[in-house]
Amino acid sequence: KQEVTQIPAALSVPEGENLVLNCSFTDSAIYNLQWFRQDPGKGLTSLLLIQSSQREQTSGRLNASLDKSSGRSTLYIAASQPGDSATYLCAVGGDSGSRLTFGEGTQLTVNP
Amino acid sequence: DTGVSQDPRHKITKRGQNVTFRCDPISEHNRLYWYRQTLGQGPEFLTYFQNEAQLEKSRLLSDRFSAERPKGSFSTLEIQRTEQGDSAMYLCASSPDRGNTGELFFGEGSRLTVL
């Protein structure tokens, strides 16, 4: 059974800092890995999708990496802003049509 | 707006009542998923449809839960005889078949509170 762990559970940083969120998974036979953002009481917004054959994806100030063999992914946020404050969720897909297994998320607070 | 739409956004009900949630996926997305999220946790998979066929169900989906997608478009999730433990956010997601990367697009969710 796939298990996904996110560290840290919560993070508070001053505005402008670069930061790294970590995600680990137990079964390396994944189809893809997806990072989401969730604001309080809201749904999930897809940030980055990495296919199992890829090593990283970038979108603006966000960069996500994937190391399947070690079962790890990182989300790098450059020059953090207060508007980045949210919960960040990592999810692993087992095959092209099946369920995503989510971590419990990292709650990020960026202080002005 | 052509995103995933869920209704109602909030539902408060008394224990023992039945509730139904509706999800309208992104147009032409063949795949539709239901997830449940409790406070402070990541979403947990409930069930998955490809067109009108329900292809996978989680053990979390007890006999009191039923999901349908009768015409392969919108889907409903019904919870019968609600219990306080059913209080959660119910999230719907969709993805396309063609060129499928496995990327899921989520709606805003339906929050259920059982008193």
PDB file of C-alpha atoms in Angstrom:
ATOM      1  CA  LYS A   1       0.000   0.000   0.000  1.00  0.00           C
ATOM      2  CA  GLN A   2       1.385   3.376  -1.020  1.00  0.00           C
ATOM      3  CA  GLU A   3       2.077   5.806   1.816  1.00  0.00           C
ATOM      4  CA  VAL A   4       2.990   9.449   1.328  1.00  0.00           C
ATOM      5  CA  THR A   5       4.667  11.576   3.982  1.00  0.00           C
ATOM      6  CA  GLN A   6       5.231  15.315   3.926  1.00  0.00           C
ATOM      7  CA  ILE A   7       7.773  17.140   6.043  1.00  0.00           C
ATOM      8  CA  PRO A   8       7.516  19.576   7.708  1.00  0.00           C
ATOM      9  CA  ALA A   9       3.864  19.618   8.742  1.00  0.00           C
ATOM     10  CA  ALA A  10       4.033  23.380   9.169  1.00  0.00           C
ATOM     11  CA  LEU A  11       6.489  26.062   8.169  1.00  0.00           C
ATOM     12  CA  SER A  12       6.645  29.791   8.895  1.00  0.00           C
ATOM     13  CA  VAL A  13       9.097  31.986   7.014  1.00  0.00           C
ATOM     14  CA  PRO A  14       9.674  35.691   6.417  1.00  0.00           C
ATOM     15  CA  GLU A  15       8.803  37.116   3.046  1.00  0.00           C
ATOM     16  CA  GLY A  16      11.515  36.736   0.417  1.00  0.00           C
ATOM     17  CA  GLU A  17      12.961  33.473   1.643  1.00  0.00           C
ATOM     18  CA  ASN A  18      13.546  30.509  -0.627  1.00  0.00           C
ATOM     19  CA  LEU A  19      12.095  27.328   0.820  1.00  0.00           C
ATOM     20  CA  VAL A  20      11.833  23.600   0.216  1.00  0.00           C
ATOM     21  CA  LEU A  21       8.914  21.312   0.982  1.00  0.00           C
ATOM     22  CA  ASN A  22       9.557  17.580   1.115  1.00  0.00           C
ATOM     23  CA  CYS A  23       7.483  14.616   0.070  1.00  0.00           C
ATOM     24  CA  SER A  24       8.381  10.936   0.358  1.00  0.00           C
ATOM     25  CA  PHE A  25       6.544   7.831  -0.835  1.00  0.00           C
ATOM     26  CA  THR A  26       7.013   4.157  -0.070  1.00  0.00           C
ATOM     27  CA  ASP A  27       6.310   2.488  -3.444  1.00  0.00           C
ATOM     28  CA  SER A  28       8.514   3.723  -6.299  1.00  0.00           C
ATOM     29  CA  ALA A  29       6.245   2.199  -8.982  1.00  0.00           C
ATOM     30  CA  ILE A  30       4.413   5.450  -9.607  1.00  0.00           C
ATOM     31  CA  TYR A  31       2.761   6.868 -12.728  1.00  0.00           C
ATOM     32  CA  ASN A  32       3.161  10.483 -11.755  1.00  0.00           C
ATOM     33  CA  LEU A  33       3.443  12.912  -8.852  1.00  0.00           C
ATOM     34  CA  GLN A  34       1.371  16.032  -8.475  1.00  0.00           C
ATOM     35  CA  TRP A  35       1.763  19.034  -6.181  1.00  0.00           C
ATOM     36  CA  PHE A  36      -1.347  20.958  -5.156  1.00  0.00           C
ATOM     37  CA  ARG A  37      -2.095  24.117  -3.242  1.00  0.00           C
ATOM     38  CA  GLN A  38      -5.128  24.379  -0.950  1.00  0.00           C
ATOM     39  CA  ASP A  39      -6.377  27.580   0.625  1.00  0.00           C
ATOM     40  CA  PRO A  40      -8.502  27.296   3.811  1.00  0.00           C
ATOM     41  CA  GLY A  41     -11.955  25.894   3.087  1.00  0.00           C
ATOM     42  CA  LYS A  42     -11.248  25.640  -0.623  1.00  0.00           C
ATOM     43  CA  GLY A  43     -10.586  22.950  -3.191  1.00  0.00           C
ATOM     44  CA  LEU A  44      -7.223  21.913  -4.612  1.00  0.00           C
ATOM     45  CA  THR A  45      -5.322  23.858  -7.243  1.00  0.00           C
ATOM     46  CA  SER A  46      -2.844  21.904  -9.319  1.00  0.00           C
ATOM     47  CA  LEU A  47       0.627  23.442  -9.265  1.00  0.00           C
ATOM     48  CA  LEU A  48       2.945  20.994 -10.987  1.00  0.00           C
ATOM     49  CA  LEU A  49       2.706  17.511 -12.456  1.00  0.00           C
ATOM     50  CA  ILE A  50       5.779  15.316 -12.898  1.00  0.00           C
ATOM     51  CA  GLN A  51       5.531  12.137 -14.964  1.00  0.00           C
ATOM     52  CA  SER A  52       7.441   9.110 -13.711  1.00  0.00           C
ATOM     53  CA  SER A  53       9.973   9.484 -16.543  1.00  0.00           C
ATOM     54  CA  GLN A  54      10.716  13.110 -15.681  1.00  0.00           C
ATOM     55  CA  ARG A  55      13.095  14.540 -13.116  1.00  0.00           C
ATOM     56  CA  GLU A  56      11.636  18.006 -12.596  1.00  0.00           C
ATOM     57  CA  GLN A  57       9.065  20.560 -13.636  1.00  0.00           C
ATOM     58  CA  THR A  58       9.096  24.335 -13.308  1.00  0.00           C
ATOM     59  CA  SER A  59       6.370  26.949 -13.248  1.00  0.00           C
ATOM     60  CA  GLY A  60       7.304  30.521 -12.403  1.00  0.00           C
ATOM     61  CA  ARG A  61       8.810  30.597  -8.922  1.00  0.00           C
ATOM     62  CA  LEU A  62       8.014  26.924  -8.352  1.00  0.00           C
ATOM     63  CA  ASN A  63      10.255  23.971  -9.130  1.00  0.00           C
ATOM     64  CA  ALA A  64       9.410  20.377  -8.331  1.00  0.00           C
ATOM     65  CA  SER A  65      11.859  17.503  -8.536  1.00  0.00           C
ATOM     66  CA  LEU A  66      11.306  13.767  -8.518  1.00  0.00           C
ATOM     67  CA  ASP A  67      13.685  10.971  -7.526  1.00  0.00           C
ATOM     68  CA  LYS A  68      11.743   7.761  -8.020  1.00  0.00           C
ATOM     69  CA  SER A  69      14.482   5.445  -6.862  1.00  0.00           C
ATOM     70  CA  SER A  70      14.695   7.087  -3.462  1.00  0.00           C
ATOM     71  CA  GLY A  71      10.962   7.761  -3.271  1.00  0.00           C
ATOM     72  CA  ARG A  72      11.288  11.507  -2.863  1.00  0.00           C
ATOM     73  CA  SER A  73      10.053  14.758  -4.322  1.00  0.00           C
ATOM     74  CA  THR A  74      10.746  18.334  -3.349  1.00  0.00           C
ATOM     75  CA  LEU A  75       8.867  21.535  -4.086  1.00  0.00           C
ATOM     76  CA  TYR A  76      11.103  24.575  -4.183  1.00  0.00           C
ATOM     77  CA  ILE A  77       9.507  28.002  -3.830  1.00  0.00           C
ATOM     78  CA  ALA A  78      11.720  30.951  -4.685  1.00  0.00           C
ATOM     79  CA  ALA A  79      11.364  34.432  -3.198  1.00  0.00           C
ATOM     80  CA  SER A  80       8.309  33.538  -1.113  1.00  0.00           C
ATOM     81  CA  GLN A  81       5.426  36.008  -0.813  1.00  0.00           C
ATOM     82  CA  PRO A  82       2.571  36.342   1.715  1.00  0.00           C
ATOM     83  CA  GLY A  83       0.216  35.210  -1.043  1.00  0.00           C
ATOM     84  CA  ASP A  84       2.011  31.850  -1.054  1.00  0.00           C
ATOM     85  CA  SER A  85       0.542  31.106   2.381  1.00  0.00           C
ATOM     86  CA  ALA A  86      -1.517  27.929   2.009  1.00  0.00           C
ATOM     87  CA  THR A  87      -1.350  24.180   2.529  1.00  0.00           C
ATOM     88  CA  TYR A  88       0.743  22.337  -0.042  1.00  0.00           C
ATOM     89  CA  LEU A  89      -0.201  18.752  -0.804  1.00  0.00           C
ATOM     90  CA  CYS A  90       1.840  16.098  -2.572  1.00  0.00           C
ATOM     91  CA  ALA A  91       0.005  13.240  -4.301  1.00  0.00           C
ATOM     92  CA  VAL A  92       1.260  10.122  -6.052  1.00  0.00           C
ATOM     93  CA  GLY A  93      -0.580   8.396  -8.901  1.00  0.00           C
ATOM     94  CA  GLY A  94      -0.305   4.629  -9.260  1.00  0.00           C
ATOM     95  CA  ASP A  95      -1.314   4.299 -12.908  1.00  0.00           C
ATOM     96  CA  SER A  96      -2.995   6.283 -15.656  1.00  0.00           C
ATOM     97  CA  GLY A  97      -6.496   6.022 -14.321  1.00  0.00           C
ATOM     98  CA  SER A  98      -6.352   5.149 -10.684  1.00  0.00           C
ATOM     99  CA  ARG A  99      -6.417   6.892  -7.395  1.00  0.00           C
ATOM    100  CA  LEU A 100      -4.011   9.511  -6.104  1.00  0.00           C
ATOM    101  CA  THR A 101      -2.519   8.901  -2.683  1.00  0.00           C
ATOM    102  CA  PHE A 102      -2.046  12.146  -0.787  1.00  0.00           C
ATOM    103  CA  GLY A 103       0.257  13.242   1.966  1.00  0.00           C
ATOM    104  CA  GLU A 104      -1.131  15.219   4.887  1.00  0.00           C
ATOM    105  CA  GLY A 105       0.258  18.460   3.570  1.00  0.00           C
ATOM    106  CA  THR A 106       2.603  21.204   4.683  1.00  0.00           C
ATOM    107  CA  GLN A 107       0.947  24.351   6.038  1.00  0.00           C
ATOM    108  CA  LEU A 108       3.028  27.295   4.880  1.00  0.00           C
ATOM    109  CA  THR A 109       2.844  30.788   6.367  1.00  0.00           C
ATOM    110  CA  VAL A 110       4.843  33.582   4.742  1.00  0.00           C
ATOM    111  CA  ASN A 111       5.073  36.604   7.024  1.00  0.00           C
ATOM    112  CA  PRO A 112       5.297  40.122   5.564  1.00  0.00           C
TER     113      PRO A 112
ATOM    114  CA  ASP B   1     -16.140  29.034 -16.100  1.00  0.00           C
ATOM    115  CA  THR B   2     -15.320  25.577 -17.390  1.00  0.00           C
ATOM    116  CA  GLY B   3     -13.801  24.139 -14.212  1.00  0.00           C
ATOM    117  CA  VAL B   4     -15.177  21.328 -12.054  1.00  0.00           C
ATOM    118  CA  SER B   5     -18.376  22.468 -10.372  1.00  0.00           C
ATOM    119  CA  GLN B   6     -19.762  21.078  -7.116  1.00  0.00           C
ATOM    120  CA  ASP B   7     -23.092  21.674  -5.423  1.00  0.00           C
ATOM    121  CA  PRO B   8     -23.943  22.467  -2.705  1.00  0.00           C
ATOM    122  CA  ARG B   9     -20.817  24.078  -1.340  1.00  0.00           C
ATOM    123  CA  HIS B  10     -21.973  23.645   2.236  1.00  0.00           C
ATOM    124  CA  LYS B  11     -24.514  21.290   3.791  1.00  0.00           C
ATOM    125  CA  ILE B  12     -25.529  21.044   7.436  1.00  0.00           C
ATOM    126  CA  THR B  13     -27.719  18.111   8.356  1.00  0.00           C
ATOM    127  CA  LYS B  14     -28.878  16.162  11.367  1.00  0.00           C
ATOM    128  CA  ARG B  15     -27.635  12.675  12.089  1.00  0.00           C
ATOM    129  CA  GLY B  16     -29.696  10.074  10.306  1.00  0.00           C
ATOM    130  CA  GLN B  17     -30.679  12.241   7.340  1.00  0.00           C
ATOM    131  CA  ASN B  18     -29.701  11.529   3.734  1.00  0.00           C
ATOM    132  CA  VAL B  19     -27.630  13.980   1.703  1.00  0.00           C
ATOM    133  CA  THR B  20     -26.685  14.157  -1.956  1.00  0.00           C
ATOM    134  CA  PHE B  21     -23.833  16.020  -3.604  1.00  0.00           C
ATOM    135  CA  ARG B  22     -23.509  16.785  -7.287  1.00  0.00           C
ATOM    136  CA  CYS B  23     -20.388  17.166  -9.399  1.00  0.00           C
ATOM    137  CA  ASP B  24     -20.161  18.516 -12.932  1.00  0.00           C
ATOM    138  CA  PRO B  25     -16.744  17.697 -14.408  1.00  0.00           C
ATOM    139  CA  ILE B  26     -14.849  19.688 -16.983  1.00  0.00           C
ATOM    140  CA  SER B  27     -16.526  19.230 -20.338  1.00  0.00           C
ATOM    141  CA  GLU B  28     -15.273  16.171 -22.252  1.00  0.00           C
ATOM    142  CA  HIS B  29     -13.405  14.777 -19.271  1.00  0.00           C
ATOM    143  CA  ASN B  30     -14.234  11.081 -19.256  1.00  0.00           C
ATOM    144  CA  ARG B  31     -12.803  10.340 -15.836  1.00  0.00           C
ATOM    145  CA  LEU B  32     -14.394  11.478 -12.610  1.00  0.00           C
ATOM    146  CA  TYR B  33     -13.201  10.940  -9.047  1.00  0.00           C
ATOM    147  CA  TRP B  34     -14.601  11.472  -5.551  1.00  0.00           C
ATOM    148  CA  TYR B  35     -12.347  12.120  -2.562  1.00  0.00           C
ATOM    149  CA  ARG B  36     -13.063  12.849   1.084  1.00  0.00           C
ATOM    150  CA  GLN B  37     -10.974  15.184   3.216  1.00  0.00           C
ATOM    151  CA  THR B  38     -11.229  15.578   6.983  1.00  0.00           C
ATOM    152  CA  LEU B  39      -9.726  18.504   8.860  1.00  0.00           C
ATOM    153  CA  GLY B  40      -5.941  18.531   8.845  1.00  0.00           C
ATOM    154  CA  GLN B  41      -5.650  15.477   6.608  1.00  0.00           C
ATOM    155  CA  GLY B  42      -4.951  14.921   2.945  1.00  0.00           C
ATOM    156  CA  PRO B  43      -7.808  13.836   0.676  1.00  0.00           C
ATOM    157  CA  GLU B  44      -8.668  10.117   0.609  1.00  0.00           C
ATOM    158  CA  PHE B  45      -9.889   8.352  -2.502  1.00  0.00           C
ATOM    159  CA  LEU B  46     -13.507   7.170  -2.509  1.00  0.00           C
ATOM    160  CA  THR B  47     -14.385   6.134  -6.042  1.00  0.00           C
ATOM    161  CA  TYR B  48     -13.604   6.556  -9.759  1.00  0.00           C
ATOM    162  CA  PHE B  49     -15.709   6.549 -12.920  1.00  0.00           C
ATOM    163  CA  GLN B  50     -14.691   6.219 -16.516  1.00  0.00           C
ATOM    164  CA  ASN B  51     -17.666   7.510 -18.457  1.00  0.00           C
ATOM    165  CA  GLU B  52     -20.670   5.908 -16.743  1.00  0.00           C
ATOM    166  CA  ALA B  53     -18.771   2.884 -15.417  1.00  0.00           C
ATOM    167  CA  GLN B  54     -17.717   2.883 -11.784  1.00  0.00           C
ATOM    168  CA  LEU B  55     -14.340   1.177 -12.038  1.00  0.00           C
ATOM    169  CA  GLU B  56     -12.940   1.419  -8.541  1.00  0.00           C
ATOM    170  CA  LYS B  57     -14.300   1.876  -5.019  1.00  0.00           C
ATOM    171  CA  SER B  58     -12.408   2.369  -1.794  1.00  0.00           C
ATOM    172  CA  ARG B  59     -13.190   0.414   1.344  1.00  0.00           C
ATOM    173  CA  LEU B  60     -14.005   3.836   2.812  1.00  0.00           C
ATOM    174  CA  LEU B  61     -17.147   3.780   0.687  1.00  0.00           C
ATOM    175  CA  SER B  62     -19.424   1.945   3.092  1.00  0.00           C
ATOM    176  CA  ASP B  63     -22.875   0.597   2.221  1.00  0.00           C
ATOM    177  CA  ARG B  64     -24.350   3.951   3.204  1.00  0.00           C
ATOM    178  CA  PHE B  65     -22.494   5.652   0.365  1.00  0.00           C
ATOM    179  CA  SER B  66     -23.488   5.394  -3.273  1.00  0.00           C
ATOM    180  CA  ALA B  67     -22.137   7.207  -6.293  1.00  0.00           C
ATOM    181  CA  GLU B  68     -23.580   7.355  -9.779  1.00  0.00           C
ATOM    182  CA  ARG B  69     -22.731   8.827 -13.131  1.00  0.00           C
ATOM    183  CA  PRO B  70     -25.723   7.733 -15.194  1.00  0.00           C
ATOM    184  CA  LYS B  71     -24.975   9.421 -18.512  1.00  0.00           C
ATOM    185  CA  GLY B  72     -21.239   9.754 -18.203  1.00  0.00           C
ATOM    186  CA  SER B  73     -21.475  13.467 -17.502  1.00  0.00           C
ATOM    187  CA  PHE B  74     -22.344  14.741 -14.008  1.00  0.00           C
ATOM    188  CA  SER B  75     -22.068  12.527 -10.946  1.00  0.00           C
ATOM    189  CA  THR B  76     -23.887  12.324  -7.635  1.00  0.00           C
ATOM    190  CA  LEU B  77     -22.643  11.083  -4.283  1.00  0.00           C
ATOM    191  CA  GLU B  78     -25.352  10.115  -1.803  1.00  0.00           C
ATOM    192  CA  ILE B  79     -24.833   9.403   1.869  1.00  0.00           C
ATOM    193  CA  GLN B  80     -27.689   7.657   3.635  1.00  0.00           C
ATOM    194  CA  ARG B  81     -28.331   7.760   7.382  1.00  0.00           C
ATOM    195  CA  THR B  82     -25.536  10.242   7.969  1.00  0.00           C
ATOM    196  CA  GLU B  83     -23.296   9.912  11.019  1.00  0.00           C
ATOM    197  CA  GLN B  84     -21.167  12.540  12.720  1.00  0.00           C
ATOM    198  CA  GLY B  85     -18.075  10.798  11.362  1.00  0.00           C
ATOM    199  CA  ASP B  86     -19.240  11.645   7.843  1.00  0.00           C
ATOM    200  CA  SER B  87     -18.511  15.324   8.486  1.00  0.00           C
ATOM    201  CA  ALA B  88     -15.836  16.216   5.935  1.00  0.00           C
ATOM    202  CA  MET B  89     -15.120  17.997   2.682  1.00  0.00           C
ATOM    203  CA  TYR B  90     -16.182  15.941  -0.322  1.00  0.00           C
ATOM    204  CA  LEU B  91     -14.031  16.728  -3.333  1.00  0.00           C
ATOM    205  CA  CYS B  92     -14.705  15.886  -6.948  1.00  0.00           C
ATOM    206  CA  ALA B  93     -12.034  15.795  -9.648  1.00  0.00           C
ATOM    207  CA  SER B  94     -11.943  15.025 -13.354  1.00  0.00           C
ATOM    208  CA  SER B  95      -9.365  14.206 -15.987  1.00  0.00           C
ATOM    209  CA  PRO B  96      -9.440  13.530 -19.718  1.00  0.00           C
ATOM    210  CA  ASP B  97      -8.876  10.184 -21.428  1.00  0.00           C
ATOM    211  CA  ARG B  98      -7.179  11.448 -24.562  1.00  0.00           C
ATOM    212  CA  GLY B  99      -3.583  12.456 -23.957  1.00  0.00           C
ATOM    213  CA  ASN B 100      -4.067  11.520 -20.357  1.00  0.00           C
ATOM    214  CA  THR B 101      -1.177  12.587 -18.176  1.00  0.00           C
ATOM    215  CA  GLY B 102      -2.984  11.575 -15.027  1.00  0.00           C
ATOM    216  CA  GLU B 103      -3.391  15.208 -13.980  1.00  0.00           C
ATOM    217  CA  LEU B 104      -6.484  15.730 -11.893  1.00  0.00           C
ATOM    218  CA  PHE B 105      -8.514  18.935 -11.772  1.00  0.00           C
ATOM    219  CA  PHE B 106     -10.450  19.467  -8.552  1.00  0.00           C
ATOM    220  CA  GLY B 107     -13.600  21.372  -7.740  1.00  0.00           C
ATOM    221  CA  GLU B 108     -14.108  23.624  -4.724  1.00  0.00           C
ATOM    222  CA  GLY B 109     -15.607  20.815  -2.692  1.00  0.00           C
ATOM    223  CA  SER B 110     -18.825  20.260  -0.756  1.00  0.00           C
ATOM    224  CA  ARG B 111     -18.451  20.642   2.988  1.00  0.00           C
ATOM    225  CA  LEU B 112     -20.741  18.413   5.064  1.00  0.00           C
ATOM    226  CA  THR B 113     -21.456  19.012   8.735  1.00  0.00           C
ATOM    227  CA  VAL B 114     -23.491  16.361  10.540  1.00  0.00           C
ATOM    228  CA  LEU B 115     -24.951  17.522  13.849  1.00  0.00           C
TER     229      LEU B 115
END
